[in-house]
Amino acid sequence: MTISLEALRRCSIAVDLGAARTRVYLRRTGLIVDEPTVAAVNTHTGGLIAVGTLAERMTGRTPEHIRVVRPVSGGTVVDIDMAQRMLRLLLGNKLRRAWRRRPLVSAAVCVQHDADPLAQRAAVETLTGIGAKRVELVDTLIAAAVGCGLPVERPEATMIVVCGAATTQVAVLSLGSIVAAERVPVGGETVDHAVVQYLRNEHALMLPSQAVRPLQLLLKTSADGAAPSTEVHGRDVATGLARTVRIDVGSVQSAIRTPLTGVLDAIGTVLRRCPPDLVADLADRGIMLAGGSAVLPGFDTMLREATGMPLNIADHPDVCAVEGLGAMLDGKVQPLLLDAMVS
């Protein structure tokens, strides 16, 4: 997938439709939307009740006539109509005020590496349905690398690992293009499931869905502070009553690491596909970790120990892709950076 810098500069907005969060960047304005990719629907009338943060808070707490849906799954739009309705409400008056004098002409959207034609078409139809006359597709790996400040235009290897909610993408870039890349179905949601299963199997405790991510942050803090254990509140599997258990931080860390081993396999596959000269560069330059799940507890330590290479986490890992795409729209990226990607 290639795109010219000139075509991107004609775009008005940049969109990152992620499985966990949707982000919209308006040219010369900045990030105007950063909300969960969630919508709450009234099943009797079909009307939207809430989107974004409010809809996410409804998860697991709704009556029968309200259904919480996620129109993006695995990094792909699976419900185009719902995604369009959600975007219209998320944008609201923000986009209409910004474009009062001239209509929306074109948009750029991040898509996963090696996305199939159906996934690409779904992304295009989602944005054309909200008024875009033209949609440019940009590889998430390239956009994230630019957003992290990596020198992708140089004849040197740079490795980036983008860990999202549903998938993790690994790539080595050189001369403004992807040399080798791999995508695995392992992400933040996989880790969430591992935590829930550990508590269910070892402590007979059902953890509320809204408590999984706060627990991960608590585990990270506990691990950094060398705290051996922490308390977790949930529902007893047998009795259904509220119960509090004390869990060992190290055991949960081990449960989290198990599904993340798939990322190590992807890194090994990518390195085997690269020329030896580029692999030698990576021994000094290391790996850049980006994506909303980059801050998972113990993830960076595991990668350092397994690869033996330096590892850096981006300053704002969750918004690297949309910020990189926005930098291209605003002309902050020099033409030389993307000329190599024009076929």
Short mmCIF file of C-alpha atoms in Angstrom, two decimals, residues 35-328:
data_model
loop_
_atom_site.label_atom_id
_atom_site.label_comp_id
_atom_site.label_asym_id
_atom_site.label_seq_id
_atom_site.Cartn_x
_atom_site.Cartn_y
_atom_site.Cartn_z
CA GLU A 35 -13.40 8.38 22.14
CA PRO A 36 -14.05 4.66 22.64
CA THR A 37 -15.35 2.87 19.54
CA VAL A 38 -18.62 1.95 21.23
CA ALA A 39 -22.29 2.71 20.59
CA ALA A 40 -25.42 1.97 22.65
CA VAL A 41 -28.53 1.11 20.62
CA ASN A 42 -32.21 0.88 21.56
CA THR A 43 -33.23 -2.48 20.08
CA HIS A 44 -36.92 -1.49 19.98
CA THR A 45 -36.49 1.67 17.90
CA GLY A 46 -33.02 1.19 16.41
CA GLY A 47 -31.98 4.63 17.64
CA LEU A 48 -28.60 5.46 19.10
CA ILE A 49 -28.71 6.24 22.80
CA ALA A 50 -25.04 7.06 23.36
CA VAL A 51 -21.62 6.79 21.75
CA GLY A 52 -18.05 6.98 22.98
CA THR A 53 -17.27 7.20 26.68
CA LEU A 54 -20.88 7.18 27.85
CA ALA A 55 -21.68 4.09 25.79
CA GLU A 56 -18.61 2.30 27.12
CA ARG A 57 -19.71 2.97 30.69
CA MET A 58 -22.99 1.21 29.87
CA THR A 59 -21.22 -2.07 29.04
CA GLY A 60 -22.60 -4.84 31.25
CA ARG A 61 -25.11 -2.50 32.91
CA THR A 62 -27.93 -2.19 30.36
CA PRO A 63 -31.52 -3.51 30.43
CA GLU A 64 -32.70 -5.90 27.74
CA HIS A 65 -33.82 -3.23 25.27
CA ILE A 66 -30.40 -1.54 25.15
CA ARG A 67 -27.50 -3.20 23.38
CA VAL A 68 -23.90 -2.01 23.46
CA VAL A 69 -22.12 -2.67 20.16
CA ARG A 70 -18.63 -2.22 18.75
CA PRO A 71 -18.69 -1.50 15.00
CA VAL A 72 -14.96 -2.18 14.66
CA SER A 73 -13.54 -5.62 15.45
CA GLY A 74 -10.01 -6.83 14.92
CA GLY A 75 -9.06 -3.51 13.39
CA THR A 76 -11.70 -3.86 10.66
CA VAL A 77 -15.07 -2.12 10.31
CA VAL A 78 -17.64 -4.90 10.65
CA ASP A 79 -20.76 -2.70 10.78
CA ILE A 80 -20.46 0.15 8.28
CA ASP A 81 -23.84 1.73 9.02
CA MET A 82 -23.26 1.77 12.78
CA ALA A 83 -19.71 3.11 12.32
CA GLN A 84 -21.07 5.98 10.19
CA ARG A 85 -23.76 6.86 12.73
CA MET A 86 -21.23 6.73 15.55
CA LEU A 87 -18.80 9.01 13.69
CA ARG A 88 -21.52 11.56 12.93
CA LEU A 89 -22.39 11.83 16.62
CA LEU A 90 -18.75 11.90 17.74
CA LEU A 91 -17.91 14.67 15.29
CA GLY A 92 -21.10 16.59 15.98
CA ASN A 93 -20.72 20.31 15.48
CA LYS A 94 -16.92 20.17 15.66
CA LEU A 95 -16.51 19.36 11.99
CA ARG A 96 -19.47 21.44 10.82
CA ARG A 97 -18.09 24.56 12.51
CA ALA A 98 -14.62 23.96 11.10
CA TRP A 99 -15.90 23.44 7.57
CA ARG A 100 -18.69 26.00 7.46
CA ARG A 101 -17.11 27.87 4.55
CA ARG A 102 -16.15 24.92 2.39
CA PRO A 103 -17.30 21.30 2.18
CA LEU A 104 -15.35 18.27 3.27
CA VAL A 105 -13.32 17.14 0.25
CA SER A 106 -11.15 14.19 1.20
CA ALA A 107 -10.02 12.13 4.17
CA ALA A 108 -7.18 9.79 5.12
CA VAL A 109 -7.71 6.67 7.20
CA CYS A 110 -5.34 4.19 8.81
CA VAL A 111 -5.73 0.54 7.83
CA GLN A 112 -3.86 -2.49 9.10
CA HIS A 113 -0.90 -3.84 7.21
CA ASP A 114 -1.94 -6.25 4.46
CA ALA A 115 -5.61 -5.48 5.04
CA ASP A 116 -7.75 -7.45 2.59
CA PRO A 117 -9.84 -5.66 -0.06
CA LEU A 118 -13.04 -6.05 1.96
CA ALA A 119 -11.47 -4.35 4.99
CA GLN A 120 -10.17 -1.53 2.80
CA ARG A 121 -13.55 -1.09 1.15
CA ALA A 122 -15.30 -1.01 4.52
CA ALA A 123 -13.00 1.80 5.70
CA VAL A 124 -13.61 3.78 2.50
CA GLU A 125 -17.41 3.37 2.62
CA THR A 126 -17.49 4.40 6.28
CA LEU A 127 -15.90 7.76 5.51
CA THR A 128 -17.69 8.41 2.24
CA GLY A 129 -20.93 7.87 4.13
CA ILE A 130 -20.18 10.85 6.39
CA GLY A 131 -19.36 13.19 3.51
CA ALA A 132 -15.83 12.49 2.30
CA LYS A 133 -15.57 12.77 -1.48
CA ARG A 134 -12.27 10.89 -1.61
CA VAL A 135 -10.56 8.55 0.88
CA GLU A 136 -6.84 7.77 1.00
CA LEU A 137 -5.69 4.58 2.73
CA VAL A 138 -2.46 4.69 4.75
CA ASP A 139 -0.69 1.76 6.39
CA THR A 140 -0.96 2.03 10.17
CA LEU A 141 2.67 0.97 10.57
CA ILE A 142 3.99 3.87 8.48
CA ALA A 143 1.68 6.38 10.14
CA ALA A 144 2.67 5.17 13.61
CA ALA A 145 6.37 5.28 12.75
CA VAL A 146 6.05 8.89 11.61
CA GLY A 147 4.05 9.73 14.75
CA CYS A 148 6.80 8.20 16.93
CA GLY A 149 9.41 10.37 15.24
CA LEU A 150 11.29 7.46 13.70
CA PRO A 151 13.61 8.36 10.78
CA VAL A 152 11.81 6.07 8.36
CA GLU A 153 13.29 7.84 5.31
CA ARG A 154 16.90 6.86 6.07
CA PRO A 155 18.66 3.77 4.66
CA GLU A 156 18.76 2.31 8.16
CA ALA A 157 16.50 -0.18 9.87
CA THR A 158 13.83 0.94 12.30
CA MET A 159 11.57 -1.60 13.98
CA ILE A 160 8.17 -0.69 15.32
CA VAL A 161 5.70 -2.83 17.27
CA VAL A 162 2.15 -1.45 17.26
CA CYS A 163 0.15 -3.24 19.95
CA GLY A 164 -3.54 -2.47 19.60
CA ALA A 165 -6.67 -3.76 21.25
CA ALA A 166 -7.20 -6.72 18.92
CA THR A 167 -3.96 -7.18 16.97
CA THR A 168 -0.24 -6.49 17.17
CA GLN A 169 1.70 -5.44 14.09
CA VAL A 170 5.47 -5.75 13.80
CA ALA A 171 7.51 -4.18 11.01
CA VAL A 172 10.99 -3.20 9.96
CA LEU A 173 11.12 -0.03 7.87
CA SER A 174 13.89 1.43 5.73
CA LEU A 175 13.98 4.10 3.01
CA GLY A 176 10.41 5.12 3.78
CA SER A 177 8.92 1.70 3.11
CA ILE A 178 8.15 -1.57 4.89
CA VAL A 179 10.85 -4.20 4.41
CA ALA A 180 9.11 -6.96 6.37
CA ALA A 181 5.98 -7.04 8.51
CA GLU A 182 3.86 -9.49 10.44
CA ARG A 183 0.46 -9.24 12.12
CA VAL A 184 -0.75 -11.47 14.96
CA PRO A 185 -4.20 -11.60 16.61
CA VAL A 186 -2.82 -10.69 20.04
CA GLY A 187 -3.59 -7.41 21.77
CA GLY A 188 -5.06 -5.74 24.80
CA GLU A 189 -8.30 -7.70 24.56
CA THR A 190 -6.35 -10.97 24.62
CA VAL A 191 -4.59 -9.86 27.79
CA ASP A 192 -7.92 -8.81 29.33
CA HIS A 193 -9.26 -12.30 28.68
CA ALA A 194 -6.15 -13.88 30.25
CA VAL A 195 -6.61 -11.82 33.43
CA VAL A 196 -10.31 -12.73 33.66
CA GLN A 197 -9.60 -16.44 33.13
CA TYR A 198 -6.81 -16.45 35.71
CA LEU A 199 -9.07 -14.97 38.40
CA ARG A 200 -11.88 -17.35 37.49
CA ASN A 201 -9.72 -20.49 37.51
CA GLU A 202 -7.46 -19.71 40.46
CA HIS A 203 -9.76 -17.71 42.73
CA ALA A 204 -13.32 -18.55 41.51
CA LEU A 205 -13.85 -14.81 41.01
CA MET A 206 -15.74 -13.09 38.19
CA LEU A 207 -14.20 -9.72 37.42
CA PRO A 208 -16.46 -6.90 36.13
CA SER A 209 -15.59 -5.88 32.56
CA GLN A 210 -15.01 -2.28 33.59
CA ALA A 211 -12.44 -3.35 36.17
CA VAL A 212 -9.99 -5.18 33.90
CA ARG A 213 -7.99 -2.18 32.67
CA PRO A 214 -7.79 -0.48 36.11
CA LEU A 215 -6.53 -3.80 37.48
CA GLN A 216 -3.77 -3.88 34.85
CA LEU A 217 -2.65 -0.39 35.85
CA LEU A 218 -2.74 -1.45 39.51
CA LEU A 219 -0.61 -4.48 38.69
CA LYS A 220 1.91 -2.30 36.87
CA THR A 221 2.12 0.06 39.84
CA SER A 222 2.41 -2.84 42.27
CA ALA A 223 5.15 -4.45 40.21
CA ASP A 224 7.13 -1.20 39.96
CA GLY A 225 6.77 -0.66 43.69
CA ALA A 226 7.72 -4.29 44.47
CA ALA A 227 4.36 -4.92 46.17
CA PRO A 228 3.91 -8.72 46.43
CA SER A 229 0.10 -8.72 46.34
CA THR A 230 -3.01 -6.61 45.86
CA GLU A 231 -6.74 -6.84 46.56
CA VAL A 232 -9.33 -7.40 43.83
CA HIS A 233 -13.10 -7.03 44.14
CA GLY A 234 -15.48 -9.17 42.10
CA ARG A 235 -18.30 -11.72 42.18
CA ASP A 236 -17.97 -15.21 43.54
CA VAL A 237 -18.51 -17.81 40.81
CA ALA A 238 -20.42 -20.23 43.06
CA THR A 239 -22.53 -17.98 45.28
CA GLY A 240 -22.85 -14.88 43.08
CA LEU A 241 -22.04 -12.67 46.08
CA ALA A 242 -19.53 -9.86 46.12
CA ARG A 243 -16.13 -11.01 47.32
CA THR A 244 -12.64 -9.60 47.77
CA VAL A 245 -9.52 -11.70 47.25
CA ARG A 246 -5.83 -10.97 47.57
CA ILE A 247 -3.87 -12.00 44.50
CA ASP A 248 -0.17 -12.46 43.91
CA VAL A 249 1.16 -9.87 41.47
CA GLY A 250 3.80 -12.22 40.07
CA SER A 251 1.27 -14.91 39.22
CA VAL A 252 -0.95 -12.51 37.31
CA GLN A 253 2.10 -11.16 35.50
CA SER A 254 2.88 -14.70 34.36
CA ALA A 255 -0.71 -15.18 33.18
CA ILE A 256 -0.46 -11.98 31.15
CA ARG A 257 2.85 -12.95 29.56
CA THR A 258 1.55 -16.24 28.19
CA PRO A 259 -0.61 -14.81 25.35
CA LEU A 260 2.03 -12.17 24.57
CA THR A 261 4.50 -14.82 23.46
CA GLY A 262 2.83 -14.63 20.05
CA VAL A 263 4.35 -11.17 19.66
CA LEU A 264 7.82 -12.64 20.20
CA ASP A 265 7.17 -15.16 17.42
CA ALA A 266 6.14 -12.31 15.11
CA ILE A 267 9.31 -10.37 15.89
CA GLY A 268 11.41 -13.43 15.12
CA THR A 269 9.58 -13.97 11.82
CA VAL A 270 10.14 -10.36 10.75
CA LEU A 271 13.85 -10.46 11.63
CA ARG A 272 14.35 -13.65 9.62
CA ARG A 273 12.87 -11.93 6.56
CA CYS A 274 15.20 -8.93 6.82
CA PRO A 275 18.65 -8.61 5.22
CA PRO A 276 21.52 -9.09 7.72
CA ASP A 277 22.62 -5.46 7.39
CA LEU A 278 19.26 -4.20 8.65
CA VAL A 279 19.23 -6.67 11.53
CA ALA A 280 22.66 -5.39 12.56
CA ASP A 281 21.23 -1.84 12.66
CA LEU A 282 18.47 -2.96 15.00
CA ALA A 283 20.99 -4.28 17.53
CA ASP A 284 21.91 -0.64 18.22
CA ARG A 285 18.68 1.18 17.40
CA GLY A 286 16.35 -1.27 19.13
CA ILE A 287 12.56 -1.48 18.99
CA MET A 288 9.95 1.26 19.25
CA LEU A 289 6.79 0.20 21.05
CA ALA A 290 3.54 2.01 20.17
CA GLY A 291 -0.20 1.43 20.29
CA GLY A 292 -2.77 1.70 23.04
CA SER A 293 -1.66 -1.59 24.64
CA ALA A 294 2.04 -0.70 24.69
CA VAL A 295 1.84 0.08 28.40
CA LEU A 296 0.59 -3.37 29.40
CA PRO A 297 2.33 -4.44 32.63
CA GLY A 298 5.50 -6.37 31.95
CA PHE A 299 5.22 -6.17 28.14
CA ASP A 300 8.30 -3.98 27.62
CA THR A 301 10.38 -6.03 30.08
CA MET A 302 9.45 -9.26 28.34
CA LEU A 303 10.47 -7.91 24.92
CA ARG A 304 13.81 -6.63 26.25
CA GLU A 305 14.66 -9.95 27.89
CA ALA A 306 13.59 -12.08 24.91
CA THR A 307 15.22 -10.04 22.12
CA GLY A 308 18.23 -8.60 23.90
CA MET A 309 17.67 -5.34 22.03
CA PRO A 310 17.01 -1.87 23.42
CA LEU A 311 13.33 -1.00 23.64
CA ASN A 312 11.69 2.41 23.79
CA ILE A 313 8.04 3.25 24.41
CA ALA A 314 6.67 6.20 22.44
CA ASP A 315 5.83 9.34 24.40
CA HIS A 316 2.16 9.03 23.50
CA PRO A 317 1.86 5.44 22.21
CA ASP A 318 -1.92 5.42 21.90
CA VAL A 319 -2.14 8.33 19.42
CA CYS A 320 1.02 7.72 17.36
CA ALA A 321 -0.84 6.57 14.25
CA VAL A 322 -3.32 9.45 14.01
CA GLU A 323 -0.66 12.01 15.00
CA GLY A 324 1.66 10.70 12.29
CA LEU A 325 -1.13 10.85 9.75
CA GLY A 326 -2.00 14.35 10.90
CA ALA A 327 1.62 15.43 10.49
CA MET A 328 1.47 14.35 6.86
#
